[in-house]
Amino acid sequence: MTPSQILTAGGTLASLVAAVVVVLAAARTSSARVWREEAEAQKSRADRLESSLTEIKERLSRIESENKRLVQLLTSLDPNRLAAFRLAANPMED
């Protein structure tokens, strides 16, 4: 092989190696972008779930207070009726 053939083959080989490096770098950059976008989507979802959970907790607190108030009203009207209601609702507890 002559020196000019070696240099031509080396130049071609160097071009192929450079192309592979560029493709790998692009794939890594693309992969990083995809992972970043996925992380942002997951964070957004977590924020929405946190907001929903807070709303559910507030609604539960309101329902519990209303139930407590309703039980107080019912017992103040007729405690025997409440006892009968509890027996009817939970017959297996006794």
PDB file of C-alpha atoms in Angstrom:
ATOM      1  CA  MET A   1       0.000   0.000   0.000  1.00  0.00           C
ATOM      2  CA  THR A   2       1.359   3.404  -0.919  1.00  0.00           C
ATOM      3  CA  PRO A   3       1.359   6.341   1.490  1.00  0.00           C
ATOM      4  CA  SER A   4      -1.365   8.124  -0.495  1.00  0.00           C
ATOM      5  CA  GLN A   5      -3.604   5.028  -0.265  1.00  0.00           C
ATOM      6  CA  ILE A   6      -2.966   4.789   3.464  1.00  0.00           C
ATOM      7  CA  LEU A   7      -3.834   8.476   3.910  1.00  0.00           C
ATOM      8  CA  THR A   8      -6.991   8.078   1.828  1.00  0.00           C
ATOM      9  CA  ALA A   9      -8.084   5.034   3.836  1.00  0.00           C
ATOM     10  CA  GLY A  10      -7.187   6.841   7.086  1.00  0.00           C
ATOM     11  CA  GLY A  11      -9.186   9.896   6.036  1.00  0.00           C
ATOM     12  CA  THR A  12     -12.192   7.717   5.215  1.00  0.00           C
ATOM     13  CA  LEU A  13     -11.849   5.852   8.505  1.00  0.00           C
ATOM     14  CA  ALA A  14     -11.534   9.145  10.416  1.00  0.00           C
ATOM     15  CA  SER A  15     -14.686  10.437   8.706  1.00  0.00           C
ATOM     16  CA  LEU A  16     -16.598   7.304   9.690  1.00  0.00           C
ATOM     17  CA  VAL A  17     -15.407   7.548  13.303  1.00  0.00           C
ATOM     18  CA  ALA A  18     -16.394  11.234  13.403  1.00  0.00           C
ATOM     19  CA  ALA A  19     -19.829  10.375  11.989  1.00  0.00           C
ATOM     20  CA  VAL A  20     -20.316   7.685  14.652  1.00  0.00           C
ATOM     21  CA  VAL A  21     -19.275  10.130  17.387  1.00  0.00           C
ATOM     22  CA  VAL A  22     -21.711  12.754  16.076  1.00  0.00           C
ATOM     23  CA  VAL A  23     -24.554  10.215  15.908  1.00  0.00           C
ATOM     24  CA  LEU A  24     -23.836   8.997  19.450  1.00  0.00           C
ATOM     25  CA  ALA A  25     -23.686  12.574  20.762  1.00  0.00           C
ATOM     26  CA  ALA A  26     -26.976  13.377  19.060  1.00  0.00           C
ATOM     27  CA  ALA A  27     -28.562  10.250  20.528  1.00  0.00           C
ATOM     28  CA  ARG A  28     -27.333  11.158  24.013  1.00  0.00           C
ATOM     29  CA  THR A  29     -28.572  14.730  23.636  1.00  0.00           C
ATOM     30  CA  SER A  30     -31.912  13.483  22.386  1.00  0.00           C
ATOM     31  CA  SER A  31     -32.078  10.959  25.193  1.00  0.00           C
ATOM     32  CA  ALA A  32     -31.287  13.641  27.770  1.00  0.00           C
ATOM     33  CA  ARG A  33     -34.002  15.868  26.305  1.00  0.00           C
ATOM     34  CA  VAL A  34     -36.518  13.013  26.404  1.00  0.00           C
ATOM     35  CA  TRP A  35     -35.635  12.236  30.036  1.00  0.00           C
ATOM     36  CA  ARG A  36     -35.868  15.922  30.943  1.00  0.00           C
ATOM     37  CA  GLU A  37     -39.289  16.190  29.300  1.00  0.00           C
ATOM     38  CA  GLU A  38     -40.431  13.023  31.075  1.00  0.00           C
ATOM     39  CA  ALA A  39     -39.202  14.377  34.426  1.00  0.00           C
ATOM     40  CA  GLU A  40     -41.072  17.641  33.835  1.00  0.00           C
ATOM     41  CA  ALA A  41     -44.239  15.720  32.943  1.00  0.00           C
ATOM     42  CA  GLN A  42     -43.944  13.594  36.097  1.00  0.00           C
ATOM     43  CA  LYS A  43     -43.399  16.702  38.234  1.00  0.00           C
ATOM     44  CA  SER A  44     -46.466  18.323  36.690  1.00  0.00           C
ATOM     45  CA  ARG A  45     -48.489  15.183  37.391  1.00  0.00           C
ATOM     46  CA  ALA A  46     -47.221  15.074  40.976  1.00  0.00           C
ATOM     47  CA  ASP A  47     -48.222  18.718  41.459  1.00  0.00           C
ATOM     48  CA  ARG A  48     -51.739  18.002  40.147  1.00  0.00           C
ATOM     49  CA  LEU A  49     -52.043  14.947  42.416  1.00  0.00           C
ATOM     50  CA  GLU A  50     -50.866  16.966  45.400  1.00  0.00           C
ATOM     51  CA  SER A  51     -53.474  19.617  44.640  1.00  0.00           C
ATOM     52  CA  SER A  52     -56.184  16.966  44.312  1.00  0.00           C
ATOM     53  CA  LEU A  53     -55.123  15.337  47.574  1.00  0.00           C
ATOM     54  CA  THR A  54     -55.280  18.676  49.380  1.00  0.00           C
ATOM     55  CA  GLU A  55     -58.766  19.284  47.997  1.00  0.00           C
ATOM     56  CA  ILE A  56     -59.891  15.785  49.044  1.00  0.00           C
ATOM     57  CA  LYS A  57     -58.556  16.319  52.573  1.00  0.00           C
ATOM     58  CA  GLU A  58     -60.405  19.634  52.856  1.00  0.00           C
ATOM     59  CA  ARG A  59     -63.638  18.046  51.625  1.00  0.00           C
ATOM     60  CA  LEU A  60     -63.210  15.154  54.070  1.00  0.00           C
ATOM     61  CA  SER A  61     -62.733  17.587  56.941  1.00  0.00           C
ATOM     62  CA  ARG A  62     -65.905  19.440  55.961  1.00  0.00           C
ATOM     63  CA  ILE A  63     -67.857  16.174  55.687  1.00  0.00           C
ATOM     64  CA  GLU A  64     -66.585  14.974  59.066  1.00  0.00           C
ATOM     65  CA  SER A  65     -67.597  18.256  60.733  1.00  0.00           C
ATOM     66  CA  GLU A  66     -71.013  18.134  59.102  1.00  0.00           C
ATOM     67  CA  ASN A  67     -71.473  14.514  60.196  1.00  0.00           C
ATOM     68  CA  LYS A  68     -70.501  15.432  63.741  1.00  0.00           C
ATOM     69  CA  ARG A  69     -73.016  18.285  63.706  1.00  0.00           C
ATOM     70  CA  LEU A  70     -75.749  16.035  62.281  1.00  0.00           C
ATOM     71  CA  VAL A  71     -75.107  13.346  64.902  1.00  0.00           C
ATOM     72  CA  GLN A  72     -75.323  15.996  67.637  1.00  0.00           C
ATOM     73  CA  LEU A  73     -78.623  17.228  66.207  1.00  0.00           C
ATOM     74  CA  LEU A  74     -79.996  13.720  65.954  1.00  0.00           C
ATOM     75  CA  THR A  75     -78.989  12.728  69.478  1.00  0.00           C
ATOM     76  CA  SER A  76     -80.390  15.947  70.896  1.00  0.00           C
ATOM     77  CA  LEU A  77     -83.736  15.153  69.288  1.00  0.00           C
ATOM     78  CA  ASP A  78     -84.066  11.505  70.261  1.00  0.00           C
ATOM     79  CA  PRO A  79     -81.124   9.462  71.678  1.00  0.00           C
ATOM     80  CA  ASN A  80     -83.179   6.214  71.576  1.00  0.00           C
ATOM     81  CA  ARG A  81     -83.843   6.676  67.895  1.00  0.00           C
ATOM     82  CA  LEU A  82     -80.090   7.064  67.255  1.00  0.00           C
ATOM     83  CA  ALA A  83     -79.377   3.856  69.167  1.00  0.00           C
ATOM     84  CA  ALA A  84     -81.990   2.038  67.093  1.00  0.00           C
ATOM     85  CA  PHE A  85     -80.484   3.457  63.921  1.00  0.00           C
ATOM     86  CA  ARG A  86     -77.018   2.276  64.902  1.00  0.00           C
ATOM     87  CA  LEU A  87     -78.350  -1.225  65.652  1.00  0.00           C
ATOM     88  CA  ALA A  88     -80.103  -1.350  62.294  1.00  0.00           C
ATOM     89  CA  ALA A  89     -77.026  -0.103  60.423  1.00  0.00           C
ATOM     90  CA  ASN A  90     -74.542  -2.448  62.157  1.00  0.00           C
ATOM     91  CA  PRO A  91     -76.386  -5.558  63.364  1.00  0.00           C
ATOM     92  CA  MET A  92     -73.195  -7.660  63.672  1.00  0.00           C
ATOM     93  CA  GLU A  93     -71.433  -5.389  66.169  1.00  0.00           C
ATOM     94  CA  ASP A  94     -73.479  -6.505  69.164  1.00  0.00           C
TER      95      ASP A  94
END
